[in-house]
CSV table of C-alpha atoms and ligand atoms in Angstrom, one decimal:
chain,number,residue,atom,x,y,z
A,1,UNK,CA,-7.9,-6.1,-27.0
A,2,UNK,CA,-5.9,-4.9,-29.9
A,3,UNK,CA,-5.3,-1.9,-27.9
A,4,UNK,CA,-4.0,-3.7,-25.0
A,5,UNK,CA,-1.8,-5.8,-27.2
A,6,UNK,CA,-0.5,-2.7,-28.9
A,7,UNK,CA,0.2,-1.1,-25.6
A,8,UNK,CA,2.1,-4.2,-24.5
A,9,UNK,CA,4.2,-4.2,-27.6
A,10,UNK,CA,5.3,-0.7,-27.0
A,11,UNK,CA,6.2,-1.5,-23.3
A,12,UNK,CA,8.2,-4.4,-24.6
A,13,UNK,CA,10.4,-2.3,-26.8
A,14,UNK,CA,11.3,-0.1,-23.8
A,15,UNK,CA,12.3,-3.1,-21.7
A,16,UNK,CA,16.0,-4.2,-21.9
A,17,UNK,CA,17.1,-7.8,-22.2
A,18,UNK,CA,17.1,-10.0,-19.1
A,19,UNK,CA,20.6,-10.0,-17.6
A,20,UNK,CA,21.0,-13.7,-18.2
A,21,UNK,CA,19.2,-13.6,-21.6
A,22,UNK,CA,16.2,-15.6,-20.3
A,23,UNK,CA,13.1,-15.2,-22.7
A,24,UNK,CA,9.3,-15.4,-22.2
A,25,UNK,CA,8.0,-19.0,-22.5
A,26,UNK,CA,6.3,-18.5,-25.8
A,27,UNK,CA,9.7,-18.3,-27.5
A,28,UNK,CA,10.3,-22.0,-26.7
A,29,UNK,CA,7.7,-22.9,-29.5
A,30,UNK,CA,10.1,-21.9,-32.3
A,31,UNK,CA,13.5,-22.6,-30.5
A,32,UNK,CA,15.8,-25.4,-31.8
A,33,UNK,CA,17.4,-25.9,-28.4
A,34,UNK,CA,16.2,-25.4,-24.7
A,35,UNK,CA,18.4,-25.3,-21.6
A,36,UNK,CA,15.4,-26.7,-19.7
A,37,UNK,CA,16.1,-30.3,-21.2
A,38,UNK,CA,19.2,-30.5,-19.2
A,39,UNK,CA,17.5,-30.3,-15.7
A,40,UNK,CA,16.7,-34.0,-15.4
A,41,UNK,CA,13.5,-34.9,-13.4
A,42,UNK,CA,13.0,-31.2,-12.6
A,43,UNK,CA,11.8,-31.0,-16.2
A,44,UNK,CA,8.6,-32.7,-15.0
A,45,UNK,CA,7.7,-29.6,-12.9
A,46,UNK,CA,6.3,-26.3,-13.8
A,47,UNK,CA,8.7,-23.3,-13.4
A,48,UNK,CA,6.8,-21.9,-10.4
A,49,UNK,CA,6.9,-25.3,-8.7
A,50,UNK,CA,10.7,-25.4,-9.2
A,51,UNK,CA,11.0,-22.1,-7.6
A,52,UNK,CA,8.8,-23.1,-4.6
A,53,UNK,CA,11.1,-26.2,-4.2
A,54,UNK,CA,14.1,-24.0,-4.2
A,55,UNK,CA,12.7,-21.9,-1.4
A,56,UNK,CA,13.4,-24.8,0.9
A,57,UNK,CA,17.2,-24.8,0.2
A,58,UNK,CA,19.8,-22.9,2.1
A,59,UNK,CA,22.4,-20.7,0.5
A,60,UNK,CA,25.2,-23.4,0.1
A,61,UNK,CA,22.6,-25.9,-1.5
A,62,UNK,CA,21.4,-23.3,-3.8
A,63,UNK,CA,25.0,-22.4,-5.0
A,64,UNK,CA,25.8,-26.2,-5.4
A,65,UNK,CA,22.6,-26.8,-7.5
A,66,UNK,CA,23.3,-23.6,-9.5
A,67,UNK,CA,26.6,-25.2,-10.6
A,68,UNK,CA,25.0,-28.3,-12.1
A,69,UNK,CA,23.6,-26.7,-15.3
A,70,UNK,CA,22.8,-23.3,-16.8
A,71,UNK,CA,19.0,-23.7,-16.4
A,72,UNK,CA,19.3,-24.4,-12.7
A,73,UNK,CA,21.8,-21.6,-12.4
A,74,UNK,CA,19.2,-19.3,-13.8
A,75,UNK,CA,16.5,-20.7,-11.4
A,76,UNK,CA,18.9,-20.3,-8.4
A,77,UNK,CA,19.4,-16.6,-9.4
A,78,UNK,CA,15.8,-15.9,-8.7
A,79,UNK,CA,15.8,-12.8,-6.5
A,80,UNK,CA,12.9,-13.7,-4.3
A,81,UNK,CA,14.6,-16.7,-3.0
A,82,UNK,CA,17.6,-14.7,-1.8
A,83,UNK,CA,15.5,-11.9,-0.5
A,84,UNK,CA,13.6,-14.4,1.7
A,85,UNK,CA,16.9,-15.8,2.9
A,86,UNK,CA,18.3,-12.4,3.7
A,87,UNK,CA,15.2,-11.4,5.6
A,88,UNK,CA,15.1,-14.7,7.5
A,89,UNK,CA,18.7,-14.2,8.5
A,90,UNK,CA,17.7,-11.0,10.2
A,91,UNK,CA,21.0,-9.5,9.6
A,92,UNK,CA,20.7,-5.7,10.6
A,93,UNK,CA,24.0,-4.7,9.1
A,94,UNK,CA,24.4,-5.5,5.4
A,95,UNK,CA,26.2,-3.8,2.5
A,96,UNK,CA,23.7,-3.5,-0.3
A,97,UNK,CA,25.4,-4.8,-3.4
A,98,UNK,CA,22.7,-4.2,-6.1
A,99,UNK,CA,20.7,-7.4,-5.8
A,100,UNK,CA,19.5,-9.6,-3.0
A,101,UNK,CA,21.6,-12.6,-4.0
A,102,UNK,CA,24.8,-10.4,-4.2
A,103,UNK,CA,24.0,-8.8,-0.9
A,104,UNK,CA,23.4,-12.2,0.9
A,105,UNK,CA,26.6,-13.6,-0.4
A,106,UNK,CA,28.3,-10.2,-0.1
A,107,UNK,CA,29.6,-10.2,-3.7
A,108,UNK,CA,30.5,-7.0,-5.4
A,109,UNK,CA,29.0,-6.6,-8.9
A,110,UNK,CA,32.2,-7.6,-10.6
A,111,UNK,CA,32.2,-10.9,-8.6
A,112,UNK,CA,28.9,-11.8,-10.0
A,113,UNK,CA,29.2,-13.8,-13.4
A,114,UNK,CA,26.7,-13.1,-16.2
A,115,UNK,CA,26.2,-16.6,-17.7
A,116,UNK,CA,24.4,-16.5,-21.0
A,117,UNK,CA,21.1,-18.4,-20.7
A,118,UNK,CA,19.4,-17.2,-23.8
A,119,UNK,CA,17.9,-20.6,-24.7
A,120,UNK,CA,16.0,-20.8,-21.4
A,121,UNK,CA,12.3,-19.8,-21.9
A,122,UNK,CA,10.5,-19.0,-18.8
A,123,UNK,CA,7.7,-16.6,-17.9
A,124,UNK,CA,8.3,-17.3,-14.3
A,125,UNK,CA,11.8,-16.0,-14.5
A,126,UNK,CA,11.3,-13.4,-17.2
A,127,UNK,CA,8.1,-11.8,-15.9
A,128,UNK,CA,9.4,-10.1,-12.7
A,129,UNK,CA,12.2,-8.7,-14.8
A,130,UNK,CA,9.8,-7.4,-17.4
A,131,UNK,CA,7.6,-6.0,-14.7
A,132,UNK,CA,10.4,-4.2,-13.1
A,133,UNK,CA,11.1,-2.3,-16.4
A,134,UNK,CA,7.8,-1.4,-17.9
A,135,UNK,CA,7.1,2.2,-18.4
A,136,UNK,CA,4.6,3.6,-15.9
A,137,UNK,CA,3.7,6.5,-18.3
A,138,UNK,CA,0.9,4.8,-20.2
A,139,UNK,CA,-1.0,4.3,-16.9
A,140,UNK,CA,-0.3,7.5,-15.2
A,141,UNK,CA,-1.0,9.8,-18.1
A,142,UNK,CA,-4.2,10.5,-20.2
A,143,UNK,CA,-6.5,10.5,-17.1
A,144,UNK,CA,-10.0,11.0,-18.3
A,145,UNK,CA,-11.6,14.3,-17.1
A,146,UNK,CA,-14.3,12.5,-15.2
A,147,UNK,CA,-11.7,10.5,-13.1
A,148,UNK,CA,-9.4,13.5,-12.3
A,149,UNK,CA,-9.0,14.1,-8.6
A,150,UNK,CA,-10.0,17.6,-7.5
A,151,UNK,CA,-7.1,20.0,-6.8
A,152,UNK,CA,-7.7,22.8,-4.3
A,153,UNK,CA,-5.4,25.6,-3.2
A,154,UNK,CA,-7.0,25.7,0.3
A,155,UNK,CA,-9.9,24.3,2.2
A,156,UNK,CA,-11.6,25.6,5.4
A,157,UNK,CA,-12.6,23.2,8.1
A,158,UNK,CA,-16.3,24.0,7.5
A,159,UNK,CA,-15.9,23.4,3.7
A,160,UNK,CA,-14.2,20.0,4.4
A,161,UNK,CA,-17.0,19.0,7.0
A,162,UNK,CA,-19.8,20.2,4.6
A,163,UNK,CA,-18.6,18.9,1.3
A,164,UNK,CA,-15.4,16.9,1.3
A,165,UNK,CA,-15.2,14.2,3.9
A,166,UNK,CA,-16.2,11.5,1.4
A,167,UNK,CA,-14.2,12.9,-1.5
A,168,UNK,CA,-10.6,12.5,-2.4
A,169,UNK,CA,-8.7,15.8,-3.3
A,170,UNK,CA,-5.2,17.3,-3.4
A,171,UNK,CA,-4.3,20.5,-1.5
A,172,UNK,CA,-1.7,22.1,-3.6
A,173,UNK,CA,-0.2,24.8,-1.3
A,174,UNK,CA,-0.2,23.8,2.5
A,175,UNK,CA,2.8,21.5,2.6
A,176,UNK,CA,5.0,24.2,1.0
A,177,UNK,CA,5.0,26.0,4.2
A,178,UNK,CA,6.3,23.0,6.2
A,179,UNK,CA,9.9,23.2,7.4
A,180,UNK,CA,10.3,19.5,6.4
A,181,UNK,CA,9.4,20.3,2.9
A,182,UNK,CA,11.9,23.2,2.9
A,183,UNK,CA,14.6,21.2,4.4
A,184,UNK,CA,14.4,17.5,3.5
A,185,UNK,CA,16.1,15.9,0.6
A,186,UNK,CA,17.4,12.4,0.5
A,187,UNK,CA,20.9,13.7,0.8
A,188,UNK,CA,20.1,15.8,3.9
A,189,UNK,CA,18.3,13.0,5.5
A,190,UNK,CA,21.3,10.6,5.0
A,191,UNK,CA,23.7,13.2,6.3
A,192,UNK,CA,21.7,13.8,9.4
A,193,UNK,CA,20.3,10.2,10.0
A,194,UNK,CA,22.7,7.8,8.2
A,195,UNK,CA,23.0,5.3,11.0
A,196,UNK,CA,19.4,5.7,12.3
A,197,UNK,CA,17.5,2.5,11.9
A,198,UNK,CA,14.3,2.7,10.0
A,199,UNK,CA,11.8,-0.1,9.3
A,200,UNK,CA,11.4,-1.2,5.6
A,201,UNK,CA,8.8,-3.9,5.4
A,202,UNK,CA,10.4,-6.9,7.2
A,203,UNK,CA,13.9,-5.4,7.6
A,204,UNK,CA,15.3,-2.8,10.1
A,205,UNK,CA,18.2,-1.0,8.2
A,206,UNK,CA,20.2,2.1,8.7
A,207,UNK,CA,19.1,4.9,6.5
A,208,UNK,CA,22.3,4.9,4.5
A,209,UNK,CA,21.8,1.2,3.6
A,210,UNK,CA,18.2,1.8,2.5
A,211,UNK,CA,19.3,4.8,0.4
A,212,UNK,CA,21.9,2.6,-1.4
A,213,UNK,CA,19.2,0.0,-1.9
A,214,UNK,CA,16.9,2.8,-3.4
A,215,UNK,CA,19.5,3.9,-5.8
A,216,UNK,CA,20.6,0.6,-6.9
A,217,UNK,CA,17.9,-2.1,-7.2
A,218,UNK,CA,16.0,-3.6,-10.0
A,219,UNK,CA,13.1,-5.2,-7.9
A,220,UNK,CA,9.6,-5.6,-9.4
A,221,UNK,CA,8.1,-4.5,-6.0
A,222,UNK,CA,10.9,-2.5,-4.3
A,223,UNK,CA,11.2,-2.7,-0.5
A,224,UNK,CA,9.4,0.3,1.1
A,225,UNK,CA,10.5,2.2,4.0
A,226,UNK,CA,7.4,2.7,6.2
A,227,UNK,CA,8.4,3.7,9.7
A,228,UNK,CA,5.8,4.6,12.4
A,229,UNK,CA,8.4,5.9,15.0
A,230,UNK,CA,10.1,8.5,12.7
A,231,UNK,CA,9.0,11.4,15.0
A,232,UNK,CA,11.0,10.1,18.0
A,233,UNK,CA,13.8,8.7,15.9
A,234,UNK,CA,14.4,11.9,14.1
A,235,UNK,CA,13.6,14.0,17.3
A,236,UNK,CA,11.2,16.4,15.4
A,237,UNK,CA,8.2,18.2,16.7
A,238,UNK,CA,4.7,18.1,15.3
A,239,UNK,CA,1.8,20.5,15.7
A,240,UNK,CA,0.5,23.8,14.5
A,241,UNK,CA,3.2,26.4,14.8
A,242,UNK,CA,0.8,28.6,16.8
A,243,UNK,CA,1.1,26.0,19.6
A,244,UNK,CA,4.5,24.3,18.6
A,245,UNK,CA,6.8,27.0,17.4
A,246,UNK,CA,9.5,24.5,16.4
A,247,UNK,CA,7.1,22.2,14.5
A,248,UNK,CA,8.6,20.4,11.6
A,249,UNK,CA,5.2,19.9,10.1
A,250,UNK,CA,1.5,20.0,11.2
A,251,UNK,CA,-1.6,18.2,10.1
A,252,UNK,CA,-3.7,20.2,7.5
A,253,UNK,CA,-6.0,22.3,9.7
A,254,UNK,CA,-9.0,21.7,7.3
A,255,UNK,CA,-9.4,18.1,8.7
A,256,UNK,CA,-10.3,19.4,12.0
A,257,UNK,CA,-10.0,17.5,15.2
A,258,UNK,CA,-8.7,13.8,15.0
A,259,UNK,CA,-11.1,12.1,17.3
A,260,UNK,CA,-8.8,9.2,17.8
A,261,UNK,CA,-6.6,11.8,19.7
A,262,UNK,CA,-8.8,11.2,22.7
A,263,UNK,CA,-7.1,7.9,23.2
A,264,UNK,CA,-3.8,9.7,23.8
A,265,UNK,CA,-1.0,7.1,24.2
A,266,UNK,CA,-3.5,4.3,23.6
A,267,UNK,CA,-4.4,5.4,20.1
A,268,UNK,CA,-3.6,3.1,17.3
A,269,UNK,CA,-0.5,3.7,15.1
A,270,UNK,CA,-1.3,6.9,13.2
A,271,UNK,CA,1.7,8.4,11.3
A,272,UNK,CA,4.4,7.1,9.1
A,273,UNK,CA,7.5,8.3,7.2
A,274,UNK,CA,7.4,6.7,3.8
A,275,UNK,CA,10.5,6.5,1.5
A,276,UNK,CA,10.8,4.6,-1.6
A,277,UNK,CA,12.3,4.4,-5.1
A,278,UNK,CA,10.5,4.8,-8.4
A,279,UNK,CA,8.0,1.9,-8.8
A,280,UNK,CA,7.6,1.3,-5.1
A,281,UNK,CA,4.2,1.9,-3.6
A,282,UNK,CA,1.2,0.3,-1.9
A,283,UNK,CA,-1.1,-2.3,-3.6
A,284,UNK,CA,-4.9,-1.9,-3.2
A,285,UNK,CA,-6.1,-1.6,0.4
A,286,UNK,CA,-8.4,0.4,2.6
A,287,UNK,CA,-6.9,2.2,5.5
A,288,UNK,CA,-7.1,0.6,9.0
A,289,UNK,CA,-10.0,1.0,11.5
A,290,UNK,CA,-12.1,2.9,9.0
A,291,UNK,CA,-9.8,5.9,9.4
A,292,UNK,CA,-9.3,8.6,6.8
A,293,UNK,CA,-5.8,9.7,6.0
A,294,UNK,CA,-3.7,12.4,4.3
A,295,UNK,CA,-0.5,11.7,2.6
A,296,UNK,CA,2.0,14.6,2.0
A,297,UNK,CA,4.7,14.4,-0.7
A,298,UNK,CA,7.9,16.1,0.3
A,299,UNK,CA,10.0,14.8,-2.6
A,300,UNK,CA,9.1,13.0,-5.7
A,301,UNK,CA,5.6,12.3,-6.9
A,302,UNK,CA,2.9,9.7,-6.5
A,303,UNK,CA,0.2,8.3,-8.8
A,304,UNK,CA,-3.0,7.4,-7.1
A,305,UNK,CA,-6.0,5.4,-8.3
A,306,UNK,CA,-8.9,5.2,-5.9
A,307,UNK,CA,-12.4,3.7,-5.6
A,308,UNK,CA,-15.2,4.4,-3.1
A,309,UNK,CA,-16.3,1.2,-1.3
A,310,UNK,CA,-19.8,0.2,-0.1
A,311,UNK,CA,-21.8,-2.9,0.3
A,312,UNK,CA,-23.4,-2.2,-3.0
A,313,UNK,CA,-20.1,-1.8,-5.0
A,314,UNK,CA,-17.7,-4.6,-6.0
A,315,UNK,CA,-14.1,-4.2,-5.1
A,316,UNK,CA,-11.8,-2.6,-7.7
A,317,UNK,CA,-10.9,-4.9,-10.7
A,318,UNK,CA,-8.3,-7.4,-9.8
A,319,UNK,CA,-9.0,-7.2,-6.0
A,320,UNK,CA,-10.9,-10.0,-4.2
A,321,UNK,CA,-12.4,-9.8,-0.9
A,322,UNK,CA,-14.0,-12.6,1.4
A,323,UNK,CA,-17.8,-12.2,2.1
A,324,UNK,CA,-17.1,-10.4,5.5
A,325,UNK,CA,-14.3,-8.3,3.9
A,326,UNK,CA,-11.9,-9.7,6.5
A,327,UNK,CA,-9.6,-11.1,3.8
A,328,UNK,CA,-8.4,-8.8,1.0
A,329,UNK,CA,-6.6,-10.6,-1.8
A,330,UNK,CA,-4.8,-8.4,-4.1
A,331,UNK,CA,-2.4,-11.0,-5.3
A,332,UNK,CA,-0.6,-9.0,-8.1
A,333,UNK,CA,2.3,-6.7,-7.9
A,334,UNK,CA,1.6,-3.0,-8.8
A,335,UNK,CA,3.1,-3.6,-12.3
A,336,UNK,CA,1.1,-6.8,-12.9
A,337,UNK,CA,-2.0,-5.0,-11.8
A,338,UNK,CA,-1.3,-2.1,-14.1
A,339,UNK,CA,-0.7,-4.5,-17.0
A,340,UNK,CA,-3.8,-6.6,-16.3
A,341,UNK,CA,-6.4,-4.3,-14.9
A,342,UNK,CA,-5.6,-0.7,-15.1
A,343,UNK,CA,-7.6,-0.3,-18.4
A,344,UNK,CA,-10.7,-1.7,-16.9
A,345,UNK,CA,-10.4,0.2,-13.7
A,346,UNK,CA,-10.1,3.4,-15.5
A,347,UNK,CA,-13.5,2.7,-17.2
A,348,UNK,CA,-15.2,1.7,-14.0
A,349,UNK,CA,-17.6,4.3,-12.5
A,350,UNK,CA,-16.3,5.8,-9.4
A,351,UNK,CA,-12.7,5.5,-10.3
A,352,UNK,CA,-10.6,8.5,-9.2
A,353,UNK,CA,-7.1,9.2,-10.3
A,354,UNK,CA,-4.4,11.7,-10.0
A,355,UNK,CA,-0.7,12.6,-9.3
A,356,UNK,CA,0.2,14.1,-6.1
A,357,UNK,CA,3.3,16.2,-6.8
A,358,UNK,CA,6.1,17.4,-4.5
A,359,UNK,CA,4.7,19.9,-1.9
A,360,UNK,CA,1.1,18.5,-2.2
A,361,UNK,CA,-1.1,16.5,0.2
A,362,UNK,CA,-3.8,14.2,-0.8
A,363,UNK,CA,-7.0,13.2,1.2
A,364,UNK,CA,-8.0,9.5,1.4
A,365,UNK,CA,-11.7,9.4,2.7
A,366,UNK,CA,-12.5,6.6,5.3
A,367,UNK,CA,-13.2,3.3,3.5
A,368,UNK,CA,-11.9,4.2,0.0
A,369,UNK,CA,-9.8,1.7,-1.8
A,370,UNK,CA,-6.4,2.9,-3.1
A,371,UNK,CA,-3.3,1.9,-5.0
A,372,UNK,CA,-0.2,4.2,-5.0
A,373,UNK,CA,2.9,4.1,-7.0
A,374,UNK,CA,5.9,6.4,-6.8
A,375,UNK,CA,6.9,7.9,-10.2
A,376,UNK,CA,10.2,9.1,-8.8
A,377,UNK,CA,12.2,8.4,-5.7
A,378,UNK,CA,10.0,9.9,-2.9
A,379,UNK,CA,9.8,11.0,0.6
A,380,UNK,CA,6.2,11.3,2.1
A,381,UNK,CA,4.6,11.7,5.5
A,382,UNK,CA,1.1,10.2,6.0
A,383,UNK,CA,-1.3,10.5,9.1
A,384,UNK,CA,-4.5,8.5,9.7
A,385,UNK,CA,-7.4,10.2,11.5
A,386,UNK,CA,-11.0,10.1,12.4
A,387,UNK,CA,-12.9,13.2,11.3
A,388,UNK,CA,-16.3,14.0,13.0
A,389,UNK,CA,-18.1,12.8,9.8
A,390,UNK,CA,-16.6,9.3,10.1
A,391,UNK,CA,-17.0,8.7,13.9
A,392,UNK,CA,-19.8,6.3,13.4
A,393,UNK,CA,-17.7,4.4,10.7
A,394,UNK,CA,-14.8,4.1,13.2
A,395,UNK,CA,-17.1,3.0,16.1
A,396,UNK,CA,-18.8,0.5,13.9
A,397,UNK,CA,-15.5,-1.0,12.7
A,398,UNK,CA,-14.1,-1.1,16.3
A,399,UNK,CA,-17.3,-2.8,17.6
A,400,UNK,CA,-18.3,-5.1,14.6
A,401,UNK,CA,-14.9,-6.0,13.0
A,402,UNK,CA,-12.9,-6.5,16.2
A,403,UNK,CA,-11.0,-9.3,14.4
A,404,UNK,CA,-9.8,-6.7,11.8
A,405,UNK,CA,-8.9,-3.9,14.2
A,406,UNK,CA,-5.2,-3.1,13.8
A,407,UNK,CA,-2.4,-0.9,15.1
A,408,UNK,CA,-3.3,-0.8,18.8
A,409,UNK,CA,-0.7,-1.7,21.4
A,410,UNK,CA,-1.3,-5.2,22.9
A,411,UNK,CA,-2.3,-3.7,26.3
A,412,UNK,CA,-5.4,-2.1,24.7
A,413,UNK,CA,-7.6,-5.1,24.9
A,414,UNK,CA,-11.0,-3.5,24.2
A,415,UNK,CA,-10.4,-0.6,21.8
A,416,UNK,CA,-14.1,0.1,21.2
A,417,UNK,CA,-15.0,0.6,25.0
A,418,UNK,CA,-11.9,2.5,25.6
A,419,UNK,CA,-12.8,4.8,22.8
A,420,UNK,CA,-16.3,5.1,24.0
A,421,UNK,CA,-15.2,5.9,27.5
A,422,UNK,CA,-12.9,8.7,26.4
A,423,UNK,CA,-15.5,10.3,24.0
A,424,UNK,CA,-18.0,10.3,26.8
A,425,UNK,CA,-15.7,12.7,28.6
A,426,UNK,CA,-14.5,14.8,25.8
A,427,UNK,CA,-17.2,14.7,23.2
A,428,UNK,CA,-20.5,13.5,24.7
A,429,UNK,CA,-22.7,15.1,22.1
A,430,UNK,CA,-20.7,13.6,19.1
A,431,UNK,CA,-20.9,10.3,20.8
A,432,UNK,CA,-24.5,10.3,21.3
A,433,UNK,CA,-25.3,11.1,17.7
A,434,UNK,CA,-22.8,8.4,16.6
A,435,UNK,CA,-24.4,5.9,18.9
A,436,UNK,CA,-27.8,6.7,17.4
A,437,UNK,CA,-26.3,6.2,14.0
A,438,UNK,CA,-24.8,2.9,15.0
A,439,UNK,CA,-28.2,1.7,16.2
A,440,UNK,CA,-29.7,2.6,12.9
A,441,UNK,CA,-27.0,0.8,11.1
A,442,UNK,CA,-27.7,-2.3,13.3
A,443,UNK,CA,-31.4,-2.0,12.6
A,444,UNK,CA,-30.7,-1.8,8.8
A,445,UNK,CA,-28.6,-5.0,9.0
A,446,UNK,CA,-31.2,-6.8,10.9
A,447,UNK,CA,-33.9,-5.7,8.5
A,448,UNK,CA,-31.7,-6.9,5.6
A,449,UNK,CA,-30.9,-10.1,7.3
A,450,UNK,CA,-34.6,-10.9,7.8
A,451,UNK,CA,-35.3,-10.1,4.1
A,452,UNK,CA,-32.5,-12.3,2.9
A,453,UNK,CA,-33.0,-15.3,5.2
A,454,UNK,CA,-36.8,-15.1,5.9
A,455,UNK,CA,-38.1,-13.1,3.0
A,456,UNK,CA,-39.6,-10.6,5.2
A,457,UNK,CA,-40.0,-6.8,4.7
A,458,UNK,CA,-41.4,-4.9,8.0
A,459,UNK,CA,-42.5,-8.4,9.2
A,460,UNK,CA,-44.3,-9.2,6.0
A,461,UNK,CA,-43.2,-12.1,3.7
A,462,UNK,CA,-41.8,-11.1,0.4
A,463,UNK,CA,-41.0,-14.6,-0.7
A,464,UNK,CA,-37.4,-13.5,-0.7
A,465,UNK,CA,-38.0,-11.2,-3.8
A,466,UNK,CA,-36.6,-7.7,-4.4
A,467,UNK,CA,-33.7,-7.2,-1.9
A,468,UNK,CA,-30.5,-5.5,-2.7
A,469,UNK,CA,-27.3,-5.6,-0.6
A,470,UNK,CA,-27.3,-1.9,0.5
A,471,UNK,CA,-28.4,-0.7,3.9
A,472,UNK,CA,-28.8,2.9,2.9
A,473,UNK,CA,-27.7,4.1,6.3
A,474,UNK,CA,-23.9,4.5,6.3
A,475,UNK,CA,-23.6,1.8,3.8
A,476,UNK,CA,-21.5,-0.7,5.8
A,477,UNK,CA,-21.1,-4.3,4.8
A,478,UNK,CA,-23.5,-6.9,5.4
A,479,UNK,CA,-23.0,-9.0,8.6
A,480,UNK,CA,-25.1,-11.6,10.5
A,481,UNK,CA,-26.7,-9.8,13.5
B,1,AKG,O1,2.5,6.6,-0.1
B,1,AKG,C1,1.9,5.5,-0.2
B,1,AKG,O2,2.4,4.5,-0.7
B,1,AKG,C2,0.6,5.3,0.3
B,1,AKG,C3,0.5,4.9,1.8
B,1,AKG,C4,-0.8,4.5,2.1
B,1,AKG,O3,-1.8,4.3,1.4
B,1,AKG,C5,-1.0,4.1,3.6
B,1,AKG,O4,-0.2,4.4,4.4
B,1,AKG,O5,-2.0,3.6,3.9
B,2,FE2,FE1,-3.5,3.7,2.6
């Protein structure tokens, strides 16, 4: 505990003052005056409740309320409120003005007053600012040797298939051969695609607006550009240069054939261009439809922390899943998670960490949890795929977690059967083996269900003693047969 407090103290030193001077709540205990006393009946409400109420107001009402006193001014400056207003307004063309509020109101920085609210004490208002400024270094350095992700210069398809399909690793050389690695920088991209619209979470912005945002924002969880249609928008070609001479990049050959490719135009979304500033990233998740993925860093660098998953293992610290794993709650921002859970995660068996640098590509095995944070402004390309070794996992997911399947176009109403039909034609042997494995998984689940509910092993009563939550065969999660 002393270490955590010490670490916090050193972060605090690096964090500048809140722009309005707001301080953490604890300071109220020794303060002689408090701006909150002037907010009338609002004073009965907790700070986060005040913010929830403000979310119901439109911009003119927020501005009026903010003029009534300094404390409400500070509350109405909360960036989340203005971000929601701007996103709801679905304005495609905006001029980024440094904050969500200034952008919504189209105010230049010199038109935004800095009112001194130094005697307002609020964790709710101070915490996002604090989290947006903590140093990431204590979390991304000092990785224990046992947690270090493997780094390989090269890997053959055979080596991948034999030894690496369930292990994260970084390939250090391959991406350096890609034309996109040699040619793309943020400046080049802006020059070439400045008015091209890309998707960044809930907004569709021209690239030049997004790059302005990237360079001038102080968000705790910066908006992340994640575009699945970049290949057509940028008019680039993809494929191994032996077949596609003008290819801008090609999937690492070691991963072998992507079995979802048999679905052709019916395959689920599978590739994204990812651009984001320092501190942007992805909170803990597993990739969709039990796919594996590779993530290639063209500019910048990314810190990854990953955990294997199975029915026998709990989710990573700070991540909560419903019994059927359909709901994942990872309620914290990346910074909050680092502050609260990183130390415990680093000590947890199975934890894998590493930094994927410019020109490197990282393998995310099917089913692994991962959290990613950009250490610098970054540009990356990621693709999800189904390697031979995880065909059963993908079929199992499509068949038994139909409600969680994602990324298919609406007209693909039965992804499992469509996939099976195509595999029958293109890969009958692989399909046959996978269907046998699926049957074994089902048997395992049924056995386990009988043990739990009826206390039986092989038809014999065990009085419900001695079961564990693993199935041993493929290790998928428990489900009622
Ligand atoms: O680069 C990142 O933020 C990671 C992206 C990721 O994990 C994903 O696309 O599933
Ligand atoms: Fe992912």
